[in-house]
Coordinates of C-alpha atoms and ligand atoms in Angstrom, one line a residue:
M13 CA 125.4 131.7 110.5
P14 CA 127.7 128.9 109.2
A15 CA 131.5 129.6 109.1
K16 CA 132.8 130.7 105.7
S17 CA 134.7 128.0 103.9
K18 CA 137.6 128.6 101.6
P19 CA 136.3 129.2 98.1
L20 CA 136.5 126.0 96.1
K21 CA 138.6 127.5 93.3
S22 CA 141.2 128.7 95.8
L23 CA 141.9 125.1 97.0
R24 CA 145.3 123.8 96.1
A25 CA 143.9 120.6 94.6
W26 CA 141.4 122.5 92.5
K27 CA 144.2 124.7 91.1
A28 CA 146.3 121.6 90.4
L29 CA 143.3 120.0 88.6
E30 CA 142.9 123.2 86.5
M31 CA 146.6 122.8 85.3
H32 CA 146.2 119.1 84.9
R33 CA 143.1 119.6 82.7
K34 CA 145.4 121.3 80.0
T35 CA 147.3 118.0 79.6
A36 CA 144.2 115.9 79.9
S37 CA 142.6 117.7 76.9
Q38 CA 145.2 116.1 74.7
W39 CA 144.4 112.5 75.8
H40 CA 142.4 110.0 73.9
L41 CA 141.0 106.9 75.6
R42 CA 142.5 104.9 72.8
D43 CA 146.0 106.0 73.8
L44 CA 145.4 105.6 77.5
F45 CA 144.4 102.0 77.0
A46 CA 147.2 101.4 74.5
K47 CA 149.8 102.6 77.0
D48 CA 148.6 100.5 79.8
S49 CA 147.4 97.0 78.9
K50 CA 146.2 96.5 82.5
R51 CA 144.1 99.7 82.7
G52 CA 140.8 97.8 82.5
N53 CA 141.9 95.4 85.2
R54 CA 143.1 98.2 87.5
L55 CA 140.7 101.1 87.3
N56 CA 137.7 99.4 89.0
A57 CA 136.3 98.9 92.5
E58 CA 133.8 96.6 94.1
A59 CA 131.5 96.8 97.0
A60 CA 128.1 95.5 98.2
G61 CA 127.8 93.3 95.2
L62 CA 128.4 96.1 92.7
F63 CA 131.4 96.2 90.4
L64 CA 132.3 99.6 89.1
D65 CA 134.6 99.8 86.0
Y66 CA 135.6 103.4 85.6
S67 CA 138.6 102.8 83.3
K68 CA 136.8 104.3 80.3
N69 CA 137.0 107.8 81.8
R70 CA 139.5 110.3 80.6
I71 CA 141.7 110.0 83.6
T72 CA 145.2 108.8 84.6
D73 CA 146.4 107.8 88.0
E74 CA 147.5 111.4 88.5
T75 CA 144.0 112.6 87.8
L76 CA 142.6 110.3 90.4
S77 CA 145.2 111.3 93.0
L78 CA 144.4 115.0 92.4
L79 CA 140.7 114.3 92.8
I80 CA 141.3 112.5 96.0
K81 CA 143.4 115.4 97.2
L82 CA 140.4 117.6 96.4
A83 CA 138.1 115.4 98.4
N84 CA 140.5 115.6 101.3
E85 CA 141.0 119.3 101.1
S86 CA 137.2 119.7 101.0
G87 CA 136.9 117.8 104.3
L88 CA 134.9 115.0 102.8
K89 CA 135.9 112.5 105.4
A90 CA 134.7 114.8 108.2
A91 CA 131.5 115.5 106.2
I92 CA 130.7 111.8 105.9
E93 CA 131.2 111.4 109.6
A94 CA 129.0 114.4 110.3
M95 CA 126.2 112.8 108.4
F96 CA 126.4 109.4 110.0
R97 CA 126.7 111.0 113.5
G98 CA 123.5 112.9 113.0
D99 CA 124.9 116.4 112.9
R100 CA 122.5 119.0 111.5
I101 CA 124.1 119.1 108.1
N102 CA 120.9 120.2 106.4
R103 CA 121.8 123.7 107.6
T104 CA 119.1 125.8 105.9
E105 CA 116.4 123.6 107.6
N106 CA 118.4 123.0 110.7
R107 CA 117.9 119.2 110.4
S108 CA 120.0 116.0 110.7
V109 CA 120.2 113.9 107.5
L110 CA 119.8 110.4 108.6
H111 CA 118.5 108.2 105.8
V112 CA 121.4 105.9 106.8
A113 CA 119.5 105.3 110.1
L114 CA 116.6 103.9 108.1
R115 CA 118.7 100.9 107.2
A116 CA 120.8 100.6 110.4
P117 CA 120.6 97.1 111.9
K118 CA 118.7 96.6 115.2
G119 CA 121.0 97.3 118.0
A120 CA 122.9 100.2 116.3
S121 CA 122.8 103.6 117.9
I122 CA 122.4 106.9 116.1
V123 CA 121.5 109.7 118.5
V124 CA 119.5 112.8 117.5
D125 CA 118.7 115.3 120.2
G126 CA 119.8 112.9 122.9
K127 CA 117.7 110.0 121.6
N128 CA 118.7 106.9 119.8
V129 CA 116.5 106.8 116.7
V130 CA 117.3 103.2 115.6
P131 CA 114.7 101.5 117.9
D132 CA 112.0 103.9 116.5
V133 CA 113.0 102.9 113.0
H134 CA 112.6 99.2 113.8
A135 CA 109.3 99.8 115.6
V136 CA 107.9 101.3 112.4
L137 CA 109.4 98.5 110.3
D138 CA 107.7 95.9 112.6
K139 CA 104.4 97.8 112.3
M140 CA 104.8 97.8 108.5
T141 CA 105.6 94.1 108.6
A142 CA 102.5 93.2 110.6
F143 CA 100.3 95.3 108.4
S144 CA 101.8 93.8 105.2
E145 CA 101.3 90.3 106.4
R146 CA 97.6 91.1 107.2
I147 CA 97.1 92.5 103.7
R148 CA 99.1 89.9 101.8
G149 CA 97.5 87.1 103.8
G150 CA 94.0 88.4 103.2
R151 CA 93.3 89.0 106.9
W152 CA 92.8 92.8 106.6
K153 CA 89.2 93.1 105.2
G154 CA 87.7 96.0 103.5
F155 CA 84.5 97.6 104.7
T156 CA 82.2 95.1 103.0
G157 CA 84.3 92.1 104.2
K158 CA 86.2 91.5 101.0
R159 CA 89.9 91.2 101.0
I160 CA 92.2 93.9 99.6
R161 CA 93.4 93.2 96.1
N162 CA 94.4 96.7 94.9
I163 CA 96.8 99.1 96.5
V164 CA 97.0 102.7 95.4
N165 CA 99.8 104.9 96.6
I166 CA 99.0 108.5 96.5
G167 CA 102.0 110.8 96.8
I168 CA 104.3 113.0 94.8
G169 CA 108.0 113.7 94.4
G170 CA 109.9 111.9 97.0
S171 CA 106.7 110.2 98.2
D172 CA 106.1 108.7 94.7
L173 CA 109.2 108.3 92.6
G174 CA 111.0 105.9 95.0
P175 CA 107.9 103.7 95.5
V176 CA 107.2 103.6 91.7
M177 CA 110.8 102.9 90.8
A178 CA 111.2 100.2 93.5
Y179 CA 107.9 98.6 92.5
E180 CA 108.9 98.4 88.8
A181 CA 112.5 97.4 89.6
L182 CA 111.4 94.6 91.9
R183 CA 108.3 93.5 90.0
H184 CA 109.9 90.0 89.6
Y185 CA 109.5 89.6 93.4
T186 CA 106.0 91.0 93.7
D187 CA 102.8 89.2 94.7
R188 CA 100.9 89.0 91.4
N189 CA 97.6 88.6 93.2
L190 CA 97.8 92.2 94.2
T191 CA 97.5 95.2 91.8
F192 CA 99.6 98.3 92.5
R193 CA 98.9 101.7 91.2
F194 CA 100.6 105.0 91.8
V195 CA 98.9 108.4 91.6
S196 CA 100.9 111.5 91.8
N197 CA 99.9 114.2 89.3
V198 CA 97.2 116.7 90.2
D199 CA 96.0 116.3 86.7
G200 CA 92.8 114.3 87.4
I201 CA 93.6 111.9 84.6
D202 CA 96.2 110.3 86.8
F203 CA 93.7 109.4 89.4
V204 CA 90.9 108.5 87.0
E205 CA 93.1 106.1 84.9
A206 CA 94.6 104.5 88.0
T207 CA 91.2 103.6 89.5
C208 CA 88.8 103.2 86.6
D209 CA 89.0 99.4 86.6
L210 CA 89.3 98.9 90.4
N211 CA 86.5 97.8 92.8
P212 CA 86.4 100.2 95.8
A213 CA 85.5 97.3 98.1
E214 CA 88.9 95.7 97.4
T215 CA 91.0 98.9 97.2
L216 CA 93.4 100.3 99.8
F217 CA 94.8 103.8 99.5
I218 CA 98.1 104.7 101.0
V219 CA 98.3 108.5 101.4
S220 CA 102.0 109.1 101.5
S221 CA 103.0 112.6 102.4
K222 CA 105.7 113.7 104.8
T223 CA 104.0 117.0 105.5
F224 CA 100.4 115.9 104.7
T225 CA 99.8 119.4 103.2
T226 CA 101.1 118.9 99.6
Q227 CA 98.5 120.3 97.3
E228 CA 98.6 117.5 94.7
T229 CA 98.5 114.7 97.3
M230 CA 95.7 116.2 99.3
T231 CA 93.6 116.9 96.2
N232 CA 94.1 113.3 95.1
A233 CA 93.4 111.9 98.6
Q234 CA 90.1 113.9 98.7
S235 CA 89.1 112.5 95.3
A236 CA 90.0 109.0 96.5
R237 CA 87.8 109.4 99.5
A238 CA 84.9 110.7 97.4
W239 CA 85.5 107.8 94.9
L240 CA 85.5 105.3 97.7
L241 CA 82.4 106.6 99.5
K242 CA 80.5 106.8 96.2
G243 CA 81.4 103.1 95.6
L244 CA 80.5 102.0 99.1
G245 CA 77.2 103.7 99.6
G246 CA 78.5 106.9 101.3
K247 CA 79.4 105.2 104.6
E248 CA 82.0 107.4 106.3
K249 CA 83.1 104.4 108.4
A250 CA 84.5 102.8 105.3
V251 CA 87.4 105.3 105.2
A252 CA 89.1 103.6 108.2
K253 CA 89.2 100.3 106.3
H254 CA 90.5 101.6 103.0
F255 CA 92.9 104.4 103.9
V256 CA 96.2 104.3 105.7
A257 CA 98.8 107.1 105.9
V258 CA 102.5 107.5 105.8
S259 CA 103.6 110.8 107.3
T260 CA 105.4 112.8 109.9
N261 CA 102.3 114.8 110.7
A262 CA 99.9 112.9 112.9
E263 CA 97.7 115.9 113.5
K264 CA 96.9 116.4 109.8
V265 CA 96.5 112.7 109.2
S266 CA 93.9 112.6 111.9
A267 CA 92.2 115.7 110.6
F268 CA 91.8 113.9 107.2
G269 CA 89.9 111.2 109.0
I270 CA 92.6 108.5 109.1
D271 CA 93.0 106.8 112.4
T272 CA 96.6 107.4 113.6
A273 CA 96.7 103.7 114.5
N274 CA 96.9 103.2 110.8
M275 CA 99.6 105.8 110.3
F276 CA 103.1 104.8 109.6
E277 CA 105.5 107.3 110.9
F278 CA 108.8 108.7 109.7
W279 CA 110.8 111.7 110.8
D280 CA 112.0 115.2 109.7
W281 CA 115.5 113.9 109.4
V282 CA 114.4 111.8 106.3
G283 CA 114.4 113.9 103.2
G284 CA 111.6 113.2 100.7
R285 CA 114.0 112.0 98.0
Y286 CA 115.9 109.9 100.5
S287 CA 112.8 108.2 101.9
M288 CA 112.0 105.1 99.8
D289 CA 113.5 102.9 102.5
S290 CA 111.3 104.6 105.2
A291 CA 107.6 103.9 105.7
I292 CA 107.2 105.7 102.4
G293 CA 108.3 102.2 101.1
L294 CA 105.1 100.7 102.5
S295 CA 103.8 99.9 99.0
T296 CA 107.1 98.3 98.2
M297 CA 106.9 96.1 101.3
L298 CA 103.3 95.2 100.4
A299 CA 104.4 94.3 96.9
I300 CA 107.6 92.3 97.6
G301 CA 106.9 91.1 101.2
P302 CA 108.7 92.0 104.4
D303 CA 111.7 89.7 104.0
N304 CA 112.5 91.1 100.6
F305 CA 112.1 94.6 102.0
R306 CA 114.6 93.9 104.7
A307 CA 117.0 92.5 102.1
L308 CA 116.6 95.8 100.3
L309 CA 117.6 97.6 103.5
A310 CA 120.5 95.3 104.0
G311 CA 121.8 96.3 100.6
F312 CA 121.5 100.0 101.4
H313 CA 123.3 99.3 104.7
K314 CA 126.2 97.5 103.0
M315 CA 126.8 100.4 100.8
D316 CA 126.5 102.8 103.8
K317 CA 129.2 100.9 105.6
H318 CA 131.4 100.9 102.6
F319 CA 131.0 104.7 102.0
R320 CA 131.8 105.4 105.7
T321 CA 134.9 103.1 106.0
A322 CA 136.5 102.4 102.6
P323 CA 139.5 104.5 101.6
F324 CA 138.6 107.0 99.0
E325 CA 140.5 105.3 96.2
K326 CA 138.4 102.1 96.6
N327 CA 135.2 103.9 97.6
L328 CA 132.5 103.5 94.9
P329 CA 130.3 106.5 95.8
V330 CA 133.4 108.7 96.3
L331 CA 134.9 107.6 93.0
M332 CA 131.7 108.2 91.1
G333 CA 131.2 111.6 92.7
L334 CA 134.8 112.6 91.9
L335 CA 134.6 111.4 88.3
S336 CA 131.4 113.4 87.9
I337 CA 133.2 116.5 89.2
W338 CA 136.0 115.8 86.8
N339 CA 133.7 115.4 83.8
N340 CA 131.5 118.3 84.8
N341 CA 133.9 120.9 86.1
F342 CA 137.0 120.1 84.1
L343 CA 136.0 118.5 80.9
G344 CA 132.8 120.6 80.5
A345 CA 130.2 117.9 80.5
E346 CA 126.7 119.2 81.4
T347 CA 124.7 116.0 81.7
V348 CA 125.0 112.4 82.7
A349 CA 123.1 109.7 80.8
V350 CA 122.0 106.8 83.0
L351 CA 121.5 103.7 80.8
P352 CA 120.3 100.6 82.6
Y353 CA 120.4 97.5 80.4
E354 CA 117.7 96.0 82.5
Q355 CA 114.1 96.6 81.7
Y356 CA 113.0 96.4 85.3
L357 CA 115.1 99.5 85.9
K358 CA 113.0 101.6 83.5
R359 CA 112.0 104.1 86.1
F360 CA 115.5 104.3 87.6
P361 CA 116.6 107.3 85.5
A362 CA 113.5 109.3 86.6
Y363 CA 114.1 108.4 90.2
L364 CA 117.7 109.6 89.9
Q365 CA 116.6 112.8 88.3
Q366 CA 115.0 113.9 91.5
L367 CA 117.7 112.4 93.7
T368 CA 120.5 114.2 91.9
M369 CA 119.0 117.3 90.5
E370 CA 116.8 118.3 93.5
S371 CA 119.9 117.7 95.7
N372 CA 122.6 119.4 93.7
G373 CA 120.8 121.8 91.5
K374 CA 121.9 124.8 93.4
Y375 CA 123.9 128.0 92.7
V376 CA 124.4 129.2 96.3
T377 CA 127.0 127.7 98.6
L378 CA 126.1 126.8 102.2
D379 CA 127.7 130.1 103.3
G380 CA 125.6 132.1 100.9
R381 CA 127.9 132.8 98.0
H382 CA 127.0 132.5 94.4
V383 CA 129.2 129.7 93.0
N384 CA 131.6 130.5 90.1
Y385 CA 131.6 126.9 88.8
S386 CA 129.0 124.4 87.6
T387 CA 127.2 122.3 90.1
G388 CA 124.7 119.4 89.6
P389 CA 124.7 118.0 86.0
I390 CA 121.5 117.1 84.3
Y391 CA 120.6 113.4 84.8
W392 CA 118.5 111.6 82.2
G393 CA 118.3 108.3 80.5
E394 CA 116.3 105.3 79.2
P395 CA 116.8 101.6 79.4
G396 CA 119.0 100.0 76.8
T397 CA 118.8 98.8 74.1
N398 CA 115.8 101.2 73.3
G399 CA 117.9 104.3 73.6
Q400 CA 120.4 103.0 71.1
H401 CA 117.8 103.5 68.4
S402 CA 117.0 107.1 69.3
F403 CA 119.3 109.4 71.2
Y404 CA 122.6 107.5 71.2
Q405 CA 123.4 109.1 67.9
L406 CA 124.1 112.4 69.7
I407 CA 126.2 110.7 72.3
H408 CA 128.4 109.0 69.6
Q409 CA 128.6 111.8 67.1
G410 CA 127.1 114.9 68.6
T411 CA 129.1 118.0 69.6
R412 CA 128.5 117.6 73.4
L413 CA 130.3 115.5 75.8
I414 CA 127.9 113.1 77.6
P415 CA 129.4 110.8 80.2
C416 CA 127.3 107.6 80.5
D417 CA 126.6 105.3 83.5
F418 CA 125.9 101.9 82.0
I419 CA 124.2 99.5 84.4
A420 CA 124.1 95.8 83.6
F421 CA 123.6 92.4 85.2
A422 CA 125.2 89.1 84.5
N423 CA 122.0 87.1 85.0
P424 CA 118.5 87.8 83.9
L425 CA 115.6 87.3 86.4
T426 CA 113.6 85.5 83.8
P427 CA 115.8 83.9 81.1
L428 CA 114.3 83.9 77.6
G429 CA 116.3 82.2 74.8
D430 CA 119.4 84.2 73.9
H431 CA 117.9 87.6 74.8
H432 CA 120.2 88.3 77.7
E433 CA 123.4 87.7 75.9
I434 CA 122.3 89.9 73.1
L435 CA 121.4 92.6 75.7
L436 CA 124.8 92.2 77.4
A437 CA 126.7 92.3 74.1
N438 CA 125.0 95.6 73.3
V439 CA 125.9 97.3 76.6
L440 CA 129.6 96.2 76.3
A441 CA 129.6 97.3 72.6
Q442 CA 128.2 100.7 73.4
A443 CA 130.8 101.5 76.1
E444 CA 133.5 100.2 73.7
A445 CA 132.3 102.2 70.8
L446 CA 132.0 105.4 72.8
A447 CA 135.5 105.1 74.2
F448 CA 137.4 103.9 71.1
G449 CA 135.4 105.1 68.2
K450 CA 136.4 104.3 64.7
T451 CA 139.1 106.2 62.8
A452 CA 139.0 107.5 59.3
D453 CA 141.7 104.9 58.3
E454 CA 139.5 102.1 59.7
V455 CA 136.5 103.4 57.8
R456 CA 138.4 103.8 54.6
A457 CA 139.9 100.3 54.9
E458 CA 136.3 99.0 54.7
G459 CA 136.1 100.4 51.2
T460 CA 134.0 103.4 52.1
P461 CA 134.1 106.1 49.4
D462 CA 136.1 109.2 50.5
W463 CA 133.0 111.5 50.6
L464 CA 131.3 109.2 53.0
V465 CA 134.2 108.7 55.4
P466 CA 133.7 111.8 57.7
H467 CA 130.1 110.7 58.3
R468 CA 131.1 107.2 59.3
V469 CA 134.0 108.2 61.6
F470 CA 133.5 107.9 65.4
E471 CA 135.8 110.2 67.3
G472 CA 135.4 108.1 70.4
N473 CA 137.0 109.4 73.7
R474 CA 133.5 109.5 75.2
P475 CA 133.7 108.6 78.9
S476 CA 131.5 106.0 80.7
N477 CA 131.2 104.0 83.8
T478 CA 129.9 100.5 83.8
I479 CA 128.2 99.2 87.0
F480 CA 128.0 95.5 86.8
A481 CA 126.3 93.1 89.2
D482 CA 125.2 89.5 89.3
R483 CA 121.4 90.0 89.1
L484 CA 118.8 92.5 90.2
T485 CA 117.9 91.4 93.7
P486 CA 116.3 93.6 96.4
E487 CA 119.7 93.8 98.1
I488 CA 121.4 94.9 94.9
L489 CA 118.8 97.6 94.3
G490 CA 119.4 98.9 97.8
A491 CA 123.1 99.1 97.2
L492 CA 122.6 100.8 93.8
V493 CA 120.4 103.5 95.2
A494 CA 122.7 104.1 98.2
L495 CA 125.7 104.3 95.7
Y496 CA 124.0 107.3 94.0
E497 CA 122.8 108.8 97.2
H498 CA 126.3 109.0 98.6
S499 CA 127.8 110.0 95.3
V500 CA 125.4 113.0 95.3
Y501 CA 126.6 113.9 98.8
T502 CA 130.2 113.6 97.8
Q503 CA 129.6 116.1 95.0
G504 CA 127.6 118.4 97.2
V505 CA 130.3 118.6 99.8
I506 CA 133.0 119.4 97.2
W507 CA 130.7 122.1 95.5
Q508 CA 130.1 123.4 99.1
I509 CA 126.3 123.4 98.5
G510 CA 123.6 121.8 100.7
P511 CA 122.2 118.7 99.0
F512 CA 119.4 118.2 101.4
D513 CA 117.0 121.2 101.1
Q514 CA 115.0 122.2 98.0
W515 CA 114.1 125.9 98.3
G516 CA 114.0 126.0 94.5
V517 CA 110.6 124.3 94.4
E518 CA 108.8 126.8 96.7
L519 CA 108.2 129.9 94.5
G520 CA 106.1 128.1 91.8
K521 CA 104.0 126.5 94.6
V522 CA 103.2 129.9 96.1
L523 CA 102.3 131.5 92.8
A524 CA 100.0 128.6 91.8
K525 CA 98.1 129.0 95.1
R526 CA 97.6 132.6 94.2
I527 CA 96.4 131.8 90.6
V528 CA 93.9 129.1 91.5
P529 CA 91.1 131.4 92.7
E530 CA 91.8 133.8 89.8
L531 CA 90.9 130.9 87.4
S532 CA 87.8 129.9 89.1
T533 CA 86.2 133.3 90.0
A534 CA 87.0 135.1 86.8
K535 CA 85.1 138.3 87.3
T536 CA 85.9 139.2 90.9
H537 CA 89.7 139.1 90.7
R538 CA 91.7 141.9 89.2
L539 CA 94.7 140.4 87.5
Q540 CA 98.0 141.8 88.7
H541 CA 100.6 139.6 87.1
D542 CA 102.9 140.5 84.2
S543 CA 101.1 141.0 80.9
S544 CA 102.0 137.5 79.6
T545 CA 100.5 135.7 82.6
N546 CA 97.4 138.1 82.6
N547 CA 96.8 137.4 79.0
L548 CA 97.0 133.7 79.4
I549 CA 94.6 133.7 82.3
R550 CA 92.2 135.9 80.3
R551 CA 92.4 133.5 77.4
Y552 CA 91.7 130.6 79.7
R553 CA 88.7 132.4 81.1
K554 CA 87.3 132.8 77.6
L555 CA 88.0 129.2 76.6
K556 CA 86.7 127.6 79.8
Q557 CA 83.4 125.9 79.3
Ligands
G6Q16 C1 111.9 115.7 98.1 C2 111.1 116.8 98.1 C3 109.7 116.7 97.4 C4 108.7 116.0 98.3 C5 107.3 116.2 97.7 C6 106.2 115.6 98.5 O1 113.0 115.6 98.6 O2 111.0 117.3 99.4 O3 109.8 116.0 96.2 O4 109.0 114.7 98.5 O5 107.1 117.6 97.6 O6 106.2 116.1 99.8 P1 105.3 115.4 100.9 O7 105.8 114.0 101.1 O8 105.4 116.3 102.1 O9 103.9 115.4 100.4

């Protein structure tokens, strides 16, 4: 049983922030900027190639200092050390949380149960490297002797979202002679569409599953095996040439028929949603090559070092975490919009949804109390400028406060005319418009008739962060993901919840297992659900052809 911590709302800094909020509710970003001409030059921080401008948040120096006091009173420094030291901070599963070990340089030492895990990490990286070189160089042949041209990653949740996001984000760096597909959904369409134009003789499946028991992944893997065997004349031996596994569960991998020599290992101290830089990233390495993959890891590591050592007032993940607490718990925001002005990051918001919401979507503290404050906000978003033509209306003139994280790059990966400057002008304009708005006087001065004025006023005072970097390299992507990972941890520590388990996904899984046979053997099963579920099952039985 973990020791009880002091309830969050009884902390001195929390109480001070509650008082401070009353003053803050009077502020407008227009006035905060007008009072301090250097605000935009001061309220920013930089690390691992990322520049964070947080000046367009409704804060003052006092707000920041109170938030940092809250971090200190919450024991954030010790919590960070506990994670890096390998303490079992995932208390409900009694596990260490060591995604930081996945990107620790060779020679570093992180000890779990008396064993330094870093050499194991590098052994797997070396094995991935050798395998990637064989595939990319055409030396790994399929069963019929043809080289592999198609790679299909089968996995779901943490074993899918990271690989998909990284593949899309780093597409510029990928080997265009290889085709990559990602199958996650148990909806058969996902598998069918991903494979319908592929030649089995040239296709490699990576079955990515930490547990190797996940219903969706195992169902898709079985369909993949059947698809392959059908295409290659039913020869069982073909499986070894066309399937590899990424897992922590050697026994199950071998039971599936995959030689454990072709298994890439990771460990129970890597959470699914924190695993894109483990062997779960095998598809990423195959796509971008081992050197780029190592650059990605180096970016993660730079941000790790920064998180561990930088003082809180200059610490990007800590600042972003604290600002999120301020917006969420004190200003009443319920969501965060993540708006990358970089088309390659189109899957980044979806990736962050899992990272943030599966981690901090919890109402019970580590010591088992029901919280009496809000925890993880809802993350969502789309790349700019597309979103500007759909949901930004609500961010500008709706009734809800929606803090935004804008992400932008100074240089495009593939320049095209003046596209990039137009893109950049838009991201800067959006952050400016949200913060400063447009007053009724300004609208009137443009000759707008009185009746139309209210419709054309922008209240402004909408907070945003801008994360700005040179260009989207593997290293920068690593730093960006680590920034959010550590910001999530910062928030979890302050909310006193455990960001590294996910009990909330269990119940639905168990119920689905119970319902499957009821759907397929209609007559023999008496239905004992609630009347709504029973009725829907009966309707399905009638409609089923
Ligand atoms: C992530 C979650 C979850 C998990 C999937 C897949 O943190 O634990 O999304 O990644 O359920 O699990 P397997 O990798 O075990 O198939």
